[in-house]
Amino acid sequence: MKAGIVGLPNVGKSTLFNCLSNAKAQSANFPFCTIEPNIGVVNVPDDRLTQLADLVNPQQVIPATVEIVDIAGLVKGASKGEGLGNQFLGNIRETDAILHVLRCFDNDNVVHVDGSVDPIRDKETIDMELQLKDLESIEKKLDKVGRAAKTGNKEAQKEAAILTQLKEGLESGTSVRAITVSDEDYRDYVKPLQLITDKPVMYVCNVDEAAAVDGNAYVEKVKAAVAHEDAEVIYLAVGTEADITELESYEERQLFLEDMGLTEPGSAKLIRGAYRLLNLETYFTAGEKEVRAWTIKKGFTAPQAAGVIHTDFEKGFIRAEVIALSDYLQFGSEAKVKEAGKMRVEGKEYVVKDGDVMHFRFNV
């Protein structure tokens, strides 16, 4: 599961990616690795993991991670191949969620590709290119389904009606995620198309240092413009945060953040937001060797969660021993939780809750 950073050239995408790639600088104990130049595996900041590790005092602590992909800037005409558009649109299609970076700061020394700062215009430029690409996909599919529909095939007729609805929505400038269809129709006809504008999106407003705490007028305009999309809007001073990550010590970085009026880097908020956007949750395992955060999709059952550790755990699943994190933190150890009768035994139907501390029993 990975989130792709998109936006026009020169809005701060690569600086943001580099800032996220240096996420190790924001948490003293957690390692970070890069798979390839444009994909970063970024640690998900989680105070719960730190609290658990402080109690257990393990040999190592392993955080949850999320993949962030730096996609080169899209330009007007990308859907027709301008500026290597097809390649970049293909990269976006391979991601599961979109982090749409918008320039929300004035600086005459940083040239804007369209000559002036206007995040709403920039958003519409990107949206249009993505919508045009989706329109192309739908028209191809509609052409094929339409022929079957003309023969009287009821299923094809239903699919053609849904595709036509999507086509009309895109032609009017509405992204697929904002077009209302029933859950059943979405599952049967929309989801299999893997359309770009169907992906969940978070808008990342790149502001200057003065707006890092409270935002600015540009941010408010973005919030108003996307209110109908059910999309999260966050803002951070990307350039300033990149400078902070260059400071040598954790203490220096914390002092710099405090001077700005921040309790944590905006990048931490963004990483957690990307994790939610991807519909991901965390459960923990805790022992002397390691305390670890494991990533699961929301709604995973106990066997599916066990399978994230090893497929044998899912195949041979017998039961899960579950402790609520709040109980673990209250009683201070697994032994004391057991003494208090707060450890639960759950079976195959149990849906894992975000923050559960778990042990699995299985048969190979």
PDB file of N, CA and C in Angstrom, residues 1-6 67-69 71 89-99 196 199 278:
ATOM      1  N   MET A   1       0.854  -1.186   0.000  1.00  0.00           N
ATOM      2  CA  MET A   1       0.000   0.000   0.000  1.00  0.00           C
ATOM      3  C   MET A   1       0.891   1.238   0.000  1.00  0.00           C
ATOM      4  N   LYS A   2       0.700   2.111  -0.993  1.00  0.00           N
ATOM      5  CA  LYS A   2       1.565   3.285  -1.047  1.00  0.00           C
ATOM      6  C   LYS A   2       0.785   4.519  -1.490  1.00  0.00           C
ATOM      7  N   ALA A   3       1.247   5.670  -1.009  1.00  0.00           N
ATOM      8  CA  ALA A   3       0.635   6.952  -1.353  1.00  0.00           C
ATOM      9  C   ALA A   3       1.585   7.716  -2.258  1.00  0.00           C
ATOM     10  N   GLY A   4       1.042   8.322  -3.308  1.00  0.00           N
ATOM     11  CA  GLY A   4       1.859   9.065  -4.259  1.00  0.00           C
ATOM     12  C   GLY A   4       1.719  10.563  -4.070  1.00  0.00           C
ATOM     13  N   ILE A   5       2.861  11.275  -4.088  1.00  0.00           N
ATOM     14  CA  ILE A   5       2.857  12.736  -3.990  1.00  0.00           C
ATOM     15  C   ILE A   5       2.705  13.305  -5.393  1.00  0.00           C
ATOM     16  N   VAL A   6       1.643  14.069  -5.634  1.00  0.00           N
ATOM     17  CA  VAL A   6       1.430  14.672  -6.956  1.00  0.00           C
ATOM     18  C   VAL A   6       1.277  16.193  -6.824  1.00  0.00           C
ATOM     19  N   GLU A  67       4.618   3.453   2.529  1.00  0.00           N
ATOM     20  CA  GLU A  67       5.421   3.789   1.342  1.00  0.00           C
ATOM     21  C   GLU A  67       4.922   5.093   0.727  1.00  0.00           C
ATOM     22  N   ILE A  68       5.845   6.007   0.497  1.00  0.00           N
ATOM     23  CA  ILE A  68       5.529   7.284  -0.156  1.00  0.00           C
ATOM     24  C   ILE A  68       6.299   7.334  -1.473  1.00  0.00           C
ATOM     25  N   VAL A  69       5.593   7.653  -2.553  1.00  0.00           N
ATOM     26  CA  VAL A  69       6.202   7.698  -3.885  1.00  0.00           C
ATOM     27  C   VAL A  69       6.261   9.141  -4.370  1.00  0.00           C
ATOM     28  N   ILE A  71       6.272  11.434  -7.289  1.00  0.00           N
ATOM     29  CA  ILE A  71       5.932  11.404  -8.718  1.00  0.00           C
ATOM     30  C   ILE A  71       6.248  12.770  -9.324  1.00  0.00           C
ATOM     31  N   LEU A  89       1.301   9.575 -15.169  1.00  0.00           N
ATOM     32  CA  LEU A  89      -0.064   9.137 -14.870  1.00  0.00           C
ATOM     33  C   LEU A  89      -0.087   7.644 -14.560  1.00  0.00           C
ATOM     34  N   GLY A  90       0.783   6.900 -15.251  1.00  0.00           N
ATOM     35  CA  GLY A  90       0.916   5.471 -14.961  1.00  0.00           C
ATOM     36  C   GLY A  90       1.437   5.247 -13.548  1.00  0.00           C
ATOM     37  N   ASN A  91       2.382   6.096 -13.120  1.00  0.00           N
ATOM     38  CA  ASN A  91       2.917   5.999 -11.758  1.00  0.00           C
ATOM     39  C   ASN A  91       1.824   6.260 -10.718  1.00  0.00           C
ATOM     40  N   ILE A  92       0.964   7.240 -11.003  1.00  0.00           N
ATOM     41  CA  ILE A  92      -0.128   7.555 -10.077  1.00  0.00           C
ATOM     42  C   ILE A  92      -1.098   6.374 -10.002  1.00  0.00           C
ATOM     43  N   ARG A  93      -1.370   5.769 -11.143  1.00  0.00           N
ATOM     44  CA  ARG A  93      -2.314   4.639 -11.178  1.00  0.00           C
ATOM     45  C   ARG A  93      -1.848   3.492 -10.278  1.00  0.00           C
ATOM     46  N   GLU A  94      -0.535   3.363 -10.129  1.00  0.00           N
ATOM     47  CA  GLU A  94       0.014   2.269  -9.317  1.00  0.00           C
ATOM     48  C   GLU A  94      -0.021   2.551  -7.817  1.00  0.00           C
ATOM     49  N   THR A  95      -0.392   3.759  -7.414  1.00  0.00           N
ATOM     50  CA  THR A  95      -0.485   4.074  -5.984  1.00  0.00           C
ATOM     51  C   THR A  95      -1.914   3.820  -5.499  1.00  0.00           C
ATOM     52  N   ASP A  96      -2.082   3.803  -4.160  1.00  0.00           N
ATOM     53  CA  ASP A  96      -3.389   3.508  -3.572  1.00  0.00           C
ATOM     54  C   ASP A  96      -4.082   4.754  -3.037  1.00  0.00           C
ATOM     55  N   ALA A  97      -3.336   5.843  -2.910  1.00  0.00           N
ATOM     56  CA  ALA A  97      -3.890   7.108  -2.428  1.00  0.00           C
ATOM     57  C   ALA A  97      -3.013   8.243  -2.936  1.00  0.00           C
ATOM     58  N   ILE A  98      -3.578   9.442  -2.936  1.00  0.00           N
ATOM     59  CA  ILE A  98      -2.884  10.598  -3.510  1.00  0.00           C
ATOM     60  C   ILE A  98      -2.675  11.675  -2.445  1.00  0.00           C
ATOM     61  N   LEU A  99      -1.425  12.165  -2.352  1.00  0.00           N
ATOM     62  CA  LEU A  99      -1.102  13.332  -1.537  1.00  0.00           C
ATOM     63  C   LEU A  99      -0.883  14.481  -2.518  1.00  0.00           C
ATOM     64  N   ILE A 196      -8.072   6.738 -11.599  1.00  0.00           N
ATOM     65  CA  ILE A 196      -7.161   7.594 -10.822  1.00  0.00           C
ATOM     66  C   ILE A 196      -7.930   8.510  -9.881  1.00  0.00           C
ATOM     67  N   LYS A 199      -9.258   7.347  -6.369  1.00  0.00           N
ATOM     68  CA  LYS A 199      -8.353   7.133  -5.225  1.00  0.00           C
ATOM     69  C   LYS A 199      -8.612   8.191  -4.152  1.00  0.00           C
ATOM     70  N   LEU A 278      -4.905   5.423   3.497  1.00  0.00           N
ATOM     71  CA  LEU A 278      -4.750   4.095   2.906  1.00  0.00           C
ATOM     72  C   LEU A 278      -5.610   3.045   3.614  1.00  0.00           C
TER      73      LEU A 278
END
